[in-house]
Each structure stands twice: as C-alpha cells, then as structure tokens.
Coordinates of C-alpha atoms and ligand atoms in Angstrom, one line a residue:
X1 CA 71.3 40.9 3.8
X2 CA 71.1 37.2 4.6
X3 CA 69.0 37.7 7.3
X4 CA 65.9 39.8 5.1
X5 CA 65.3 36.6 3.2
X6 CA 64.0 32.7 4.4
X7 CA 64.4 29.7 2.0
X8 CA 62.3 27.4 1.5
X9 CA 63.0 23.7 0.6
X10 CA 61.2 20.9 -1.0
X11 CA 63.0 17.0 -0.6
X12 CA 62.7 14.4 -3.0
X13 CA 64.0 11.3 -1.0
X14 CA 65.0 8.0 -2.9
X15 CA 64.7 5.0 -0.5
X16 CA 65.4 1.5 -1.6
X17 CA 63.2 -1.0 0.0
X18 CA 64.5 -4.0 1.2
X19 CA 62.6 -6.8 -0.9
X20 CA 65.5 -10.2 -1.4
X21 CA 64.8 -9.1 -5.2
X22 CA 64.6 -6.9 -7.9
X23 CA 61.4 -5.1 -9.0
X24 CA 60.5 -6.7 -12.1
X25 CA 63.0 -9.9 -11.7
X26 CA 64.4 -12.5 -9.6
X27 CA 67.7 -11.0 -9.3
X28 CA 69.2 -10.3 -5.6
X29 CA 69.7 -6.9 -4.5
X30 CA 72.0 -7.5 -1.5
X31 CA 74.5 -4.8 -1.5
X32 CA 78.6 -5.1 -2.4
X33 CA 78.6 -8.0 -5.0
X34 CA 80.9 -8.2 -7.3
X35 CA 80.1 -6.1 -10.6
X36 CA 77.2 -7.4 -12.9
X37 CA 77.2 -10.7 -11.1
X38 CA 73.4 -9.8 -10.0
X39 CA 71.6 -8.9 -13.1
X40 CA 69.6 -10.6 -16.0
X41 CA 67.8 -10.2 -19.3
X42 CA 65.0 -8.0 -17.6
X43 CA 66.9 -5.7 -15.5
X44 CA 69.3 -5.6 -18.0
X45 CA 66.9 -4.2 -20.5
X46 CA 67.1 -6.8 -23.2
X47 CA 64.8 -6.6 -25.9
X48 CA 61.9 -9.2 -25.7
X49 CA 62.1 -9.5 -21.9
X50 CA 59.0 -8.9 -20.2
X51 CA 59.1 -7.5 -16.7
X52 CA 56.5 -8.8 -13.7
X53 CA 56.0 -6.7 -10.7
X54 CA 57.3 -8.0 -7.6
X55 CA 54.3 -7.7 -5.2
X56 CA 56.1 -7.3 -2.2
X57 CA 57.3 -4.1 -3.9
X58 CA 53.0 -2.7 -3.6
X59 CA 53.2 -3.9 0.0
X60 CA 56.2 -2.2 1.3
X61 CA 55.1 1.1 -1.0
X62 CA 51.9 1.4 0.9
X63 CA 53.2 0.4 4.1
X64 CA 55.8 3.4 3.9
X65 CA 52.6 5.3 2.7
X66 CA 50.0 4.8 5.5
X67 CA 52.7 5.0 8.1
X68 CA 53.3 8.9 6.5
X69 CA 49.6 9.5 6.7
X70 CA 49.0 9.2 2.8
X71 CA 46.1 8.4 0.4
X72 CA 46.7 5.3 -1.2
X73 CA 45.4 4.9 -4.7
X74 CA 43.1 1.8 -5.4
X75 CA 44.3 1.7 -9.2
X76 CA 47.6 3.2 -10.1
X77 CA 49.9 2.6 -13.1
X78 CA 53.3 2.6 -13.9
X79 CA 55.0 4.4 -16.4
X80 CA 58.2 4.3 -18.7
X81 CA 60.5 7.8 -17.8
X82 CA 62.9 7.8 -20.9
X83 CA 66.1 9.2 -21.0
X84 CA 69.7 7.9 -22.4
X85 CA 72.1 7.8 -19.9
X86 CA 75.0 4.9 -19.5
X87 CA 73.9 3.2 -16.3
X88 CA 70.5 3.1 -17.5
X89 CA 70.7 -0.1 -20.2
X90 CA 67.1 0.3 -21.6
X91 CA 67.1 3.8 -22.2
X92 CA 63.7 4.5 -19.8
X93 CA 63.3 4.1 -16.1
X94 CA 60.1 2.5 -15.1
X95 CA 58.4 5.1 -12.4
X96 CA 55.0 6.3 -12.0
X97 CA 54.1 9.8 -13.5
X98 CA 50.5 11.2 -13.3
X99 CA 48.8 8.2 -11.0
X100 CA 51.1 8.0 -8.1
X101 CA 50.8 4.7 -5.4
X102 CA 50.5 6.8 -2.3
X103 CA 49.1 11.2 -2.2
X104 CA 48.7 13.7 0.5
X105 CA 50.4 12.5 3.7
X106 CA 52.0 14.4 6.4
X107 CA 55.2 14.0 9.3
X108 CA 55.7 15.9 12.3
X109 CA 58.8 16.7 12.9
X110 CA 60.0 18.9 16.3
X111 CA 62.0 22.4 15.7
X112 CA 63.3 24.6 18.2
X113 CA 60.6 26.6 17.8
X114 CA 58.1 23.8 18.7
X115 CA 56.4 21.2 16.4
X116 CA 56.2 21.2 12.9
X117 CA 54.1 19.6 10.1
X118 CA 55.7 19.0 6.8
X119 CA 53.1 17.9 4.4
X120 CA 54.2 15.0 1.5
X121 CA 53.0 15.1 -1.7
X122 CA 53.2 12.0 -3.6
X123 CA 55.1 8.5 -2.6
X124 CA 55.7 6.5 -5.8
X125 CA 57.6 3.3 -6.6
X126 CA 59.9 3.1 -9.4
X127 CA 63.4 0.9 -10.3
X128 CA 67.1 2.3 -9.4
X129 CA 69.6 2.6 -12.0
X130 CA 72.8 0.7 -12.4
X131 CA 76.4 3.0 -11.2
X132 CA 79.1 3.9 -13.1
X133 CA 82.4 3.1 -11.9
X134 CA 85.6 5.6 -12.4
X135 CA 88.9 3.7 -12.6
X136 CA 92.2 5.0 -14.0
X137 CA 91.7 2.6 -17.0
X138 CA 88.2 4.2 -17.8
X139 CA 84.7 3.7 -16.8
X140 CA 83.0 0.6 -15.9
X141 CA 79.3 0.2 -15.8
X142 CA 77.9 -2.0 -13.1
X143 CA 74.3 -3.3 -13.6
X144 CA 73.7 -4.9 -10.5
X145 CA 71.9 -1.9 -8.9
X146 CA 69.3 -1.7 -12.1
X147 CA 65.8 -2.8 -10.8
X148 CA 66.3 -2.0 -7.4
X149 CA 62.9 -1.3 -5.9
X150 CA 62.8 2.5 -4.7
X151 CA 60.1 4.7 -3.4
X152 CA 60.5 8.4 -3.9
X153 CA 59.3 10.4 -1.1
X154 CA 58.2 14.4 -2.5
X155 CA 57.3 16.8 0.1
X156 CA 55.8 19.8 0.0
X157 CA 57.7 22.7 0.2
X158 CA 57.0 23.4 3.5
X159 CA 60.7 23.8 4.9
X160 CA 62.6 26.3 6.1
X161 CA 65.8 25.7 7.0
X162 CA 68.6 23.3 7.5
X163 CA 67.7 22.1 10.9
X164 CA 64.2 21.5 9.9
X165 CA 65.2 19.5 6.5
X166 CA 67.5 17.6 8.8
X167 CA 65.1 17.3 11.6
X168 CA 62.7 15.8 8.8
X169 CA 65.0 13.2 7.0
X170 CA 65.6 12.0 10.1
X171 CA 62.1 11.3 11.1
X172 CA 61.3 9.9 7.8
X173 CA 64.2 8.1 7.8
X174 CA 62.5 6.3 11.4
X175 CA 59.7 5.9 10.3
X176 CA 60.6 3.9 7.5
X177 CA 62.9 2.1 9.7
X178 CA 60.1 1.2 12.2
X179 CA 58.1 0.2 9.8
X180 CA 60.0 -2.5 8.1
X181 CA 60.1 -1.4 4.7
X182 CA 64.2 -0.3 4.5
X183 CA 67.4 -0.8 6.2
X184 CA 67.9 3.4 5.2
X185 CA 71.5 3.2 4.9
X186 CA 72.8 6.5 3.9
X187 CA 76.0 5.3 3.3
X188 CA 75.2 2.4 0.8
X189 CA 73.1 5.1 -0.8
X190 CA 70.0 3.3 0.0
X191 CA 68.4 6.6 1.5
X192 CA 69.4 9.5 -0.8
X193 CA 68.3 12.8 -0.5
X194 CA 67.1 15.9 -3.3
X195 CA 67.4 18.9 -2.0
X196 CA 64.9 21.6 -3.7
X197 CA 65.7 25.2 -2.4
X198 CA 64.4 28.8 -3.6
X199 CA 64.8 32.1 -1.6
X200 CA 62.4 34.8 -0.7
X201 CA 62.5 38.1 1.5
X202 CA 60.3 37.6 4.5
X203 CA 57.0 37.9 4.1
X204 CA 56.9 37.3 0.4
X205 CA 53.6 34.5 -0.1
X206 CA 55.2 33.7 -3.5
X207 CA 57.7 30.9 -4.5
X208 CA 61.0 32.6 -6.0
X209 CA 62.9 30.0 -8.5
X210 CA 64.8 26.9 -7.2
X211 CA 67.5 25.3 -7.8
X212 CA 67.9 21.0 -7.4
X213 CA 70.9 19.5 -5.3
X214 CA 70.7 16.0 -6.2
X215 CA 71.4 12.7 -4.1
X216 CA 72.7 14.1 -1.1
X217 CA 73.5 10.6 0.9
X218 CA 74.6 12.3 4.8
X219 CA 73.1 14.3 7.1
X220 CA 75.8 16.4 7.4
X221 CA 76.1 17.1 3.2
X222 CA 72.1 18.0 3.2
X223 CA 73.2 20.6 5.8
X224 CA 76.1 22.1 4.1
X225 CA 74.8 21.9 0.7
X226 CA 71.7 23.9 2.1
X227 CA 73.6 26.6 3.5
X228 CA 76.1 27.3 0.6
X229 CA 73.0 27.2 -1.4
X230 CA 71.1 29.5 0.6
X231 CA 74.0 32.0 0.7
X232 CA 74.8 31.6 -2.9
X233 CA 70.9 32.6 -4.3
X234 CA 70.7 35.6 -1.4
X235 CA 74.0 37.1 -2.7
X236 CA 72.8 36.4 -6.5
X237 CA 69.5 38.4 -5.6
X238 CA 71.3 41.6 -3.6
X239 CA 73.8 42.0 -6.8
X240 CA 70.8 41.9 -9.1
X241 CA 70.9 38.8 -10.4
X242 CA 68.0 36.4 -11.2
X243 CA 68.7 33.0 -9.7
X244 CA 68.2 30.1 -12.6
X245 CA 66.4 27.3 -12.7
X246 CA 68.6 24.3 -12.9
X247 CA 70.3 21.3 -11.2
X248 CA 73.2 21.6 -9.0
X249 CA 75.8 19.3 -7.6
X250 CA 77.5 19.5 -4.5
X251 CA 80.9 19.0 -4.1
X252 CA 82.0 17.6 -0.7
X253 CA 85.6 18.6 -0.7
X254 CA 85.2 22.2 -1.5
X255 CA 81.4 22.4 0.4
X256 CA 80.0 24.6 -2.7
X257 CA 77.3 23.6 -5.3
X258 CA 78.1 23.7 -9.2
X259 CA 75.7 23.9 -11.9
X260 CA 75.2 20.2 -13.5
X261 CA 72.2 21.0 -16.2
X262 CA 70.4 24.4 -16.5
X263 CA 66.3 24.6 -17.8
X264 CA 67.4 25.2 -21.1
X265 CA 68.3 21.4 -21.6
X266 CA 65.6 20.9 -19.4
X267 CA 64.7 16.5 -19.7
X268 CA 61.6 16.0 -21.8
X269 CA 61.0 12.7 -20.4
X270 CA 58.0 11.4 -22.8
X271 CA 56.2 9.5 -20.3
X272 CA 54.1 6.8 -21.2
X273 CA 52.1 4.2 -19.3
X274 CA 54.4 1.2 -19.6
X275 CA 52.8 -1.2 -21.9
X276 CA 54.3 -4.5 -20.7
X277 CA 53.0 -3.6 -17.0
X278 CA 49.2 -4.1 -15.9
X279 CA 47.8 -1.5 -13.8
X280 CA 48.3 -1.8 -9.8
X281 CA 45.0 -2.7 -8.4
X282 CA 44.4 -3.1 -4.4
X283 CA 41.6 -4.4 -3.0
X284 CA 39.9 -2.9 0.4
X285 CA 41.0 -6.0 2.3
X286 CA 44.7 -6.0 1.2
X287 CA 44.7 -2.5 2.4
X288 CA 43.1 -3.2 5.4
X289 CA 45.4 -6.1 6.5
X290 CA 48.8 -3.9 5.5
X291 CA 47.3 -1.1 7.6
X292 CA 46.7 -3.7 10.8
X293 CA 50.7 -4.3 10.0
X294 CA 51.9 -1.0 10.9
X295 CA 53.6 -1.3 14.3
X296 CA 54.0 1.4 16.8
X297 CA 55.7 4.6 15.2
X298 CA 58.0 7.0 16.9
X299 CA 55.2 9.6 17.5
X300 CA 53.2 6.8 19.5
X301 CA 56.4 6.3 21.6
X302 CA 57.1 9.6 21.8
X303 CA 53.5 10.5 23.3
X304 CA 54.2 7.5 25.9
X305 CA 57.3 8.6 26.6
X306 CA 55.8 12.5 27.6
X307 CA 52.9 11.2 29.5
X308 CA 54.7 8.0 31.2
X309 CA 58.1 9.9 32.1
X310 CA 57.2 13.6 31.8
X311 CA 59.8 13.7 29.2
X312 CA 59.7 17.2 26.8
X313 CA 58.6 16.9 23.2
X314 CA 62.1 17.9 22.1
X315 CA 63.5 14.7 24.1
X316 CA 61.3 12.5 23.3
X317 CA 61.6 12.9 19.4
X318 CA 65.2 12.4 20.3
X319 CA 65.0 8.8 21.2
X320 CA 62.5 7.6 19.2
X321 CA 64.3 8.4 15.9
X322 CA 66.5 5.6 16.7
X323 CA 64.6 2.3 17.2
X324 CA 67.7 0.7 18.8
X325 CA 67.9 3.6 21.3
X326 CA 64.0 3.9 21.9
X327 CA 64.4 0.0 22.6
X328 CA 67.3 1.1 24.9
X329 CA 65.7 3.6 26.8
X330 CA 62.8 1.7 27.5
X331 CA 64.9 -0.7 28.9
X332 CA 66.9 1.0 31.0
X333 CA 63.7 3.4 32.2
X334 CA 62.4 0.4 33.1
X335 CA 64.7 -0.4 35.9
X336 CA 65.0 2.7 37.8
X337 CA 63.3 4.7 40.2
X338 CA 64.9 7.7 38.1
X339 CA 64.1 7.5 34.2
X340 CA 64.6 11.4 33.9
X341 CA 68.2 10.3 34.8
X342 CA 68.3 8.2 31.8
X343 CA 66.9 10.4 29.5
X344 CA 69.6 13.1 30.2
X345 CA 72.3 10.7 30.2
X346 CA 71.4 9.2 27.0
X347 CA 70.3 12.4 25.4
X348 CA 73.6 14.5 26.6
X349 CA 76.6 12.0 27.3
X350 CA 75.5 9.2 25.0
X351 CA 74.7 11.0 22.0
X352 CA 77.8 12.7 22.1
X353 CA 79.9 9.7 22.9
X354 CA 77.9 7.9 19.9
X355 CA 78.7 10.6 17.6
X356 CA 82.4 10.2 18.5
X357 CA 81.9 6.7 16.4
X358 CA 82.2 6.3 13.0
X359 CA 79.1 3.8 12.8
X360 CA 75.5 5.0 11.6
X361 CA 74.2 1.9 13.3
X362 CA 74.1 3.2 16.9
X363 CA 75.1 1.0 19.3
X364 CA 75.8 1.2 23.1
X365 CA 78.2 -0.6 24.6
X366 CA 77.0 -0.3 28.3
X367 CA 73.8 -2.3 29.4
X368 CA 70.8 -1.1 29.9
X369 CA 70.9 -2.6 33.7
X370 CA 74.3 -0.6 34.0
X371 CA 72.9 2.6 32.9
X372 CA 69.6 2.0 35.2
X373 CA 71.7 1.5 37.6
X374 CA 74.2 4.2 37.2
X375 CA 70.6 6.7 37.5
X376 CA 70.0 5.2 40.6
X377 CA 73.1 6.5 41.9
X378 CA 73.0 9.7 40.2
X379 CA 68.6 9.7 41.4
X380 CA 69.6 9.2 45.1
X381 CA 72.7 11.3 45.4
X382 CA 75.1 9.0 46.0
X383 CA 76.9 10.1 43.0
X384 CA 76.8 14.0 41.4
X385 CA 76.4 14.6 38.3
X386 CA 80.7 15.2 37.2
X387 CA 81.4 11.9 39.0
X388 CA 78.0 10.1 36.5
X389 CA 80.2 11.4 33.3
X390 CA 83.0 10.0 34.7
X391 CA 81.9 6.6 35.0
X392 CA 79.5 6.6 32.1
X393 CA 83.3 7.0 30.1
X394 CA 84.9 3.8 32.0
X395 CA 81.5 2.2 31.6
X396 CA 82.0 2.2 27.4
X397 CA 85.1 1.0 27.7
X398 CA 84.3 -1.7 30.0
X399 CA 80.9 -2.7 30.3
X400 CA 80.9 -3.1 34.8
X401 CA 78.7 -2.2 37.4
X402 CA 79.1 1.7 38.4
X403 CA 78.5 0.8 41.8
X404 CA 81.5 -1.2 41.9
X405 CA 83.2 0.9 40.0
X406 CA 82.7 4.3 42.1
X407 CA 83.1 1.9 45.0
X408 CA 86.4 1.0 44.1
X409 CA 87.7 4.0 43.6
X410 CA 85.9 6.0 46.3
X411 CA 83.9 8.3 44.1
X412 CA 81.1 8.8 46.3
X413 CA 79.3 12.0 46.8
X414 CA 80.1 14.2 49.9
X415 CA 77.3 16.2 50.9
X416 CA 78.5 16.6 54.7
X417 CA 78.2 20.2 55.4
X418 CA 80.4 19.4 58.1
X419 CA 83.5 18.3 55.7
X420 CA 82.5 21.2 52.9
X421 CA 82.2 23.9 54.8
X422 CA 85.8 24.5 55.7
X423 CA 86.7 24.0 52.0
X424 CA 84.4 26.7 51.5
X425 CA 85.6 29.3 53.7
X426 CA 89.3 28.0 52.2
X427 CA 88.1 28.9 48.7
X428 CA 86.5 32.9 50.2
X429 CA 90.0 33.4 51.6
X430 CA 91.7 32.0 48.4
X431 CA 89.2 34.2 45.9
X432 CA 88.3 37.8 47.5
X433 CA 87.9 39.3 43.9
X434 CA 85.5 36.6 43.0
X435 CA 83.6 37.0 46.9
X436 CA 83.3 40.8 45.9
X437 CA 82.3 40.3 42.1
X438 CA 79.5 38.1 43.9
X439 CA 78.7 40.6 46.3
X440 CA 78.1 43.6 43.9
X441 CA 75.8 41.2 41.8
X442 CA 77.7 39.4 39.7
X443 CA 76.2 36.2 40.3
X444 CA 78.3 33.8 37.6
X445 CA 81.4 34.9 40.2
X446 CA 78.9 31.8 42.0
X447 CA 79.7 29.3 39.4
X448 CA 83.2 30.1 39.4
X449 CA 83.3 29.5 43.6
X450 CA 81.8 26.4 43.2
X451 CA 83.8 25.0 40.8
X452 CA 86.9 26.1 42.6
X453 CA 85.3 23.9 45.6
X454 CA 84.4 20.9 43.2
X455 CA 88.4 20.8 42.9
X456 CA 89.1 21.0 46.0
X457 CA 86.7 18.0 46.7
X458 CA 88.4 16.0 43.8
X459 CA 85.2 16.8 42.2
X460 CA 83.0 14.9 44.3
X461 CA 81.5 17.6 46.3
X462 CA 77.9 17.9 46.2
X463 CA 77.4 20.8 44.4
X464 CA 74.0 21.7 45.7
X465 CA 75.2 21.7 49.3
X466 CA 78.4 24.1 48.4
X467 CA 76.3 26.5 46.6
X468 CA 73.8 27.2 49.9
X469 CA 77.3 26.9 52.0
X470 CA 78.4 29.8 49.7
X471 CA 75.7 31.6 49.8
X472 CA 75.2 31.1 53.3
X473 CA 79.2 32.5 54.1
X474 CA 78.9 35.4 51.3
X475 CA 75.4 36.8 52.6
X476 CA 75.7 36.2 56.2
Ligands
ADP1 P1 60.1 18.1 -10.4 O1 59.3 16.9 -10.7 O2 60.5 18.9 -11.6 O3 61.3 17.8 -9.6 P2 58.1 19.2 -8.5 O4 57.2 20.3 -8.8 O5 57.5 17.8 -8.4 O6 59.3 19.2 -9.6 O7 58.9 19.5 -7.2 C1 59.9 18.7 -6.7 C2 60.2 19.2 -5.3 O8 60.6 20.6 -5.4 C3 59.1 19.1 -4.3 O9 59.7 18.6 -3.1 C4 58.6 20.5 -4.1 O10 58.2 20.7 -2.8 C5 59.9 21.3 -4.4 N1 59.6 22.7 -4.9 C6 58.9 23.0 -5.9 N2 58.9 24.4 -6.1 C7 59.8 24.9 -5.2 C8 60.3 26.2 -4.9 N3 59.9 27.3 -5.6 N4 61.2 26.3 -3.9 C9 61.6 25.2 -3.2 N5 61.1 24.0 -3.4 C10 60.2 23.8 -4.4
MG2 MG1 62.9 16.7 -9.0
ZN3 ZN1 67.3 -9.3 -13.2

C-alpha cells in the first residue's frame, strides 16, 4: 500500500549564473546564438590553453551561498571531473569535489502542514557542458554552452513529497532571483533540477536506495516525475523486489521514468585538483562587502508582509516568490485602505489568470492603482465579491478604471433590504424543497438559496444581507 510508505527526496539543482562571460574565458554566454559562434580555444578544450577564473563567478557563488544561510570556505579548490562524453570537448568538467565554495545552509519553505526547513549541503561552482543537437541528418554538437558558469545547489534529503520539492525549487529559485545572481529560466534550462528519491515505510529512521531523475527543467515535470517514481519503487517493494541504484530519465510524453545507467557502470570520475587553476582564496573583507550586498530576501518581505498586513504565512510566501509580484503587491497595498483585498485578489484571481498564460515571466496587465482601487470598492461594499471577478477579467483585457467601468454598466452592489427582501420571499415560494432541507438542518440548502437570489439580482445582490434576510424568513 502506497499510503504505508513516505519518500524522501534529495535535489541537486544546476543554476547558471548570469556573468556577460564564460568561466574560464572571454566568451559570451547570452542564450540562442547561432551554433559554436560563442566559443574559443579554452572552452573548447584545446590542448595548451590555459583557463583563468572569472572572478565574478566567486562573487555570485558566495552571494547565492550567504543568501541560503551557508558557510563559505576561505580557501577552496577546483577540481577536473573526467568523463568522455560528446558535448564535453576536453574530456573532464571542471567542478569542485572534496573542498566545496559554500557548506551547511538552510531555506524555509511553507507546507500545508506549516513551515519547513530543508537543510543544503554543499553549493559549488563548476562549468556547463556544450548540447547535442538531433537533426534528421545526424547529430550536431554545439559548444557554445561549454564554460557556462553554474552553481550546483545539493540539499539534504530532507523532503518529502512533491509539494514540498516544488514548494522548495521555487523558493530557491527566489532567492536566487532576488539576489541577483541568475535570470533562473527554466525554460532555457538555466535552472535545472535532479531529483534524488528513495522510499521507506513510515517510521523507518533508515534511507532505503534511490534512484536519480536527472535535469528536470519545469515545475510541473519535477512533480510528475516524483510521483511515477514514487509509485514505481512502492510497487517494486510490495512485489518483493529490491529497488536499484541507478539513474533514471523521465520521459515527458509518456510521464514515466526509464532506466539511463544502473550502479554497475557506476562513473569513476578520477577527480583531481585541477592543476592549471590556483586555489580560491577570500579574504574577510571581500566577504564582508558581498554579505552587505545581499538585498532584502523573500522571508524579510514575507515577515513584513505578516506583521504590516496581517497576511498568513501561507500567503505571504505566495507573493514573495515572485519579485515582480512582491513589487506588485506592495504597490498596490500601498494605495488602499483594504490590502487584505489585494492579497486575495492577487493570490486567488490573479494567479489563476496568470497561470492561464504561457509566460514564466509573470506579468500583470492591470495597474497596481487599478487593482488598489478595485479593493476599495470591494473594502467598502460598493462592489461584492462576484461583481470584483467580473471586472478584474475586463480589467486584463483592458487596463481602465473599475470605477468607471462598474459605473458604466451599473454593477453596483444592492444591499437595500428593502429591494432584497421580496426577491427573497420569491425564491422560498420558488424552492420549498430547498426551505425544508434547510429547515431539518441541512444548512448547504443556504448556499444554494442564496445563489438562487444572487441570480435573481443579476448577481449583484449583497450576499451578506440575503443570507440574514433568509435566515431571518426561514426561522421566523
Ligand atoms: P551523488 O554525488 O552520487 O549524486 P550524494 O550523496 O552527494 O550523491 O547525494 C546527492 C543527492 O541525493 C543529495 O541531494 C542527497 O540529499 C540525496 N540523497 C542521498 N541519499 C538519498 C536517499 N537514500 N534517498 C533520497 N535522497 C538521497
Ligand atoms: Mg548526483
Ligand atoms: Zn571561450
């Protein structure tokens, strides 16, 4: 049975940082260039050329690092990774192996079960490989990725189920935003995601074997690969079958996860310090100044945002994981009497309608003023909350004024008991089943009154007044 066992998930996140050039070069790395127009001797891995590290690389590295609440390492080194593979010209990968840039950091991330700290083990730096492109005439290599700066971002494996690994990419994923060091952009692959999952039965201290997914680039494939997996290495267990160490791919067509290398050909890397590279050394005073670089992060907004608006934790994380809508919302909050009107319109209506749009990039086509606005009408109760959507929907079409626009078509709240109550007693007469369902307790037959009502209003009956009308009719 699924529901005897939990999983539990370690991520390996790749993120390229967004330095004008390469690691060990002066080659661009600005995305969609034509093939192997953007490389040279170095990233190429010809012989003889020597590689120097770009120090903006260190910065960013230990940026990302204190702003995840990490250790960073006075004197680390880099080391070669070797391997053969064809979009790796040299034949090694420079990365970092037993002396790591960046140790022991944390990120709080918010569950449905309340918050949640997922501890990170290591952040290192190391260069991207080149792609390999599949045409119907063959395979072209394309160099122009090689030298790429990356970090790669291990946690702990402290997760423990899809929600929470998505809940935490995401937070990562603002954090590094926020802090400058990566546009993130799961799409062009420059945020890619390994997802490390095992299964246990409840209550079992030990770590069964895992399985790797490997560069997951969407939110929505970390989720699916996760739950095939899980269900895969449950069913594997109940039929008696040990699950094997090895590396999986996920398919996004058919939503499973296929076996890509098993432990028997497990890599034997040979690392070695690089010998071309000098050890990373950083003083206490370069630390110092990257550390008074860091700006606000989202869990400094997101403690403003309880305190100042009363907003939950839930909420709160909600808009801070997108700068752009953070910025939004502080906007918009800070032109109406009714921020908690904001809130809910961005974290219900908004979201959705954002989520209707292809774009990662989130943007909102109505104005902060118009939204602070349209809470102001919502706040006082000149508008209820049906009529809000309604104009929120013309309002991202066309960015106007939602006063105008409710004036001009009369959507104005009617809270008259005077004008309701005759609809009321229309609707009793209309529904007698639903007036006696009410009456022998059935309380949702309520909802289904008031609704009938809301009609009968063209929807802009105030639905607070028709419920104590109701109640008032049905118990008196
Ligand atoms: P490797 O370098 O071979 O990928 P690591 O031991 O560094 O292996 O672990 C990589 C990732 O796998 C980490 O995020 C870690 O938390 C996770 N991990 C390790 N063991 C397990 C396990 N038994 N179940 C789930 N995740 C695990
Ligand atoms: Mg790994
Ligand atoms: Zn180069």
């Amino acid at each position: 049975m699924k529901s005897d066992y939990e999983m539990v998930i370690g991520l390996e996140v790749h993120c390229e940082l967004k330095t004008k050039t390469k690691i060990f070069c002066g080659c661009s790395t600005a995305f969609g260039a034509a093939p192997n127009t953007q490389c040279c001797p170095v990233c190429m891995g010809m012989p003889g050329a020597l590689p120097v590290l770009n120090r903006q690389v260190v910065e960013y590295a230990v940026k990302a690092g204190l702003a995840l609440n990490c250790a960073v390492a006075r004197f680390s080194k880099e080391d070669r990774k070797n391997y053969f593979y064809p979009d790796l010209p040299k034949a090694y990968q420079i990365s970092q192996y037993d002396l790591p840039l960046c140790e022991h950091g944390h990120l709080d991330i918010e569950t449905a079960a309340g918050p949640k700290r997922i501890g990170i083990t290591r952040i290192h730096i190391e260069e991207d490989a080149g792609k390999l492109v599949h045409g119907k005439d063959g395979t072209g290599c394309d160099y122009n990725r090689c030298g790429v700066p990356l970090i790669e971002i291990v946690s702990e494996p402290d997760i423990r189920s899809a929600e929470e690994a998505r809940a935490y990419v995401r937070k990562l994923r603002a954090v590094l935003l926020y802090t400058g060091v990566s546009d993130c952009r799961m799409q062009e692959g420059s945020l890619r995601c390994d997802v490390n999952l095992s299964v246990r039965r409840k209550g079992d201290q030990r770590l069964g074997v895992r399985t790797e997914m490997k560069n997951l680039n969407s939110f929505q494939f970390i989720v699916r690969a996760i739950e095939y997996e899980f269900a895969r290495q449950v069913e594997a267990l109940e039929a008696g079958e040990p699950v094997v160490q090895e590396t999986r791919r996920f398919d996004q067509d058919t939503g499973k996860t296929y076996t890509m290398r098993t432990k028997e050909d497990a890599d034997d890397y040979r690392y070695f310090p690089d010998p071309d590279l000098p050890p990373i050394v950083l003083e206490e005073e370069e630390l110092a100044r990257l550390r008074d670089s860091i700006p606000a992060l989202p869990d400094e907004r997101k403690a403003r945002y309880i305190k100042d608006y009363g907003l939950s934790a839930r909420d709160a994380e909600q808009l801070v994981t997108e700068r752009a809508v953070a910025d939004y919302f502080e906007e918009a909050a800070g032109r109406t009497a009714y921020p908690k009107h904001v809130v809910s319109l961005l974290t219900t209506e908004i979201f959705r309608l954002l989520s209707l749009s292809p774009a990662e990039e989130t943007a909102i086509p109505v104005s902060p003023a118009h939204l602070a606005k349209l809470a102001d009408l919502l706040g006082s109760g000149r508008i209820n909350s049906g009529t809000g959507k309604r104009l929120l929907g013309q309002m991202w079409e066309r960015d106007a004024d939602p006063e105008q626009l409710a004036g001009e078509q009369n959507l104005w709240q009617i809270s008259d008991p005077a004008v309701l109550l005759p609809l009321v007693k229309d609707a009793l007469a209309e529904n007698p089943r639903s007036a006696a369902d009410y009456r022998r307790g059935r309380t949702q037959a309520l909802q289904a009154l008031i609704g009938q009502c809301l009609r009968a209003t063209g929807g802009q009956g105030d639905p607070q007044v028709l419920r104590a009308l109701l109640e008032q009719e049905l118990n008196g």
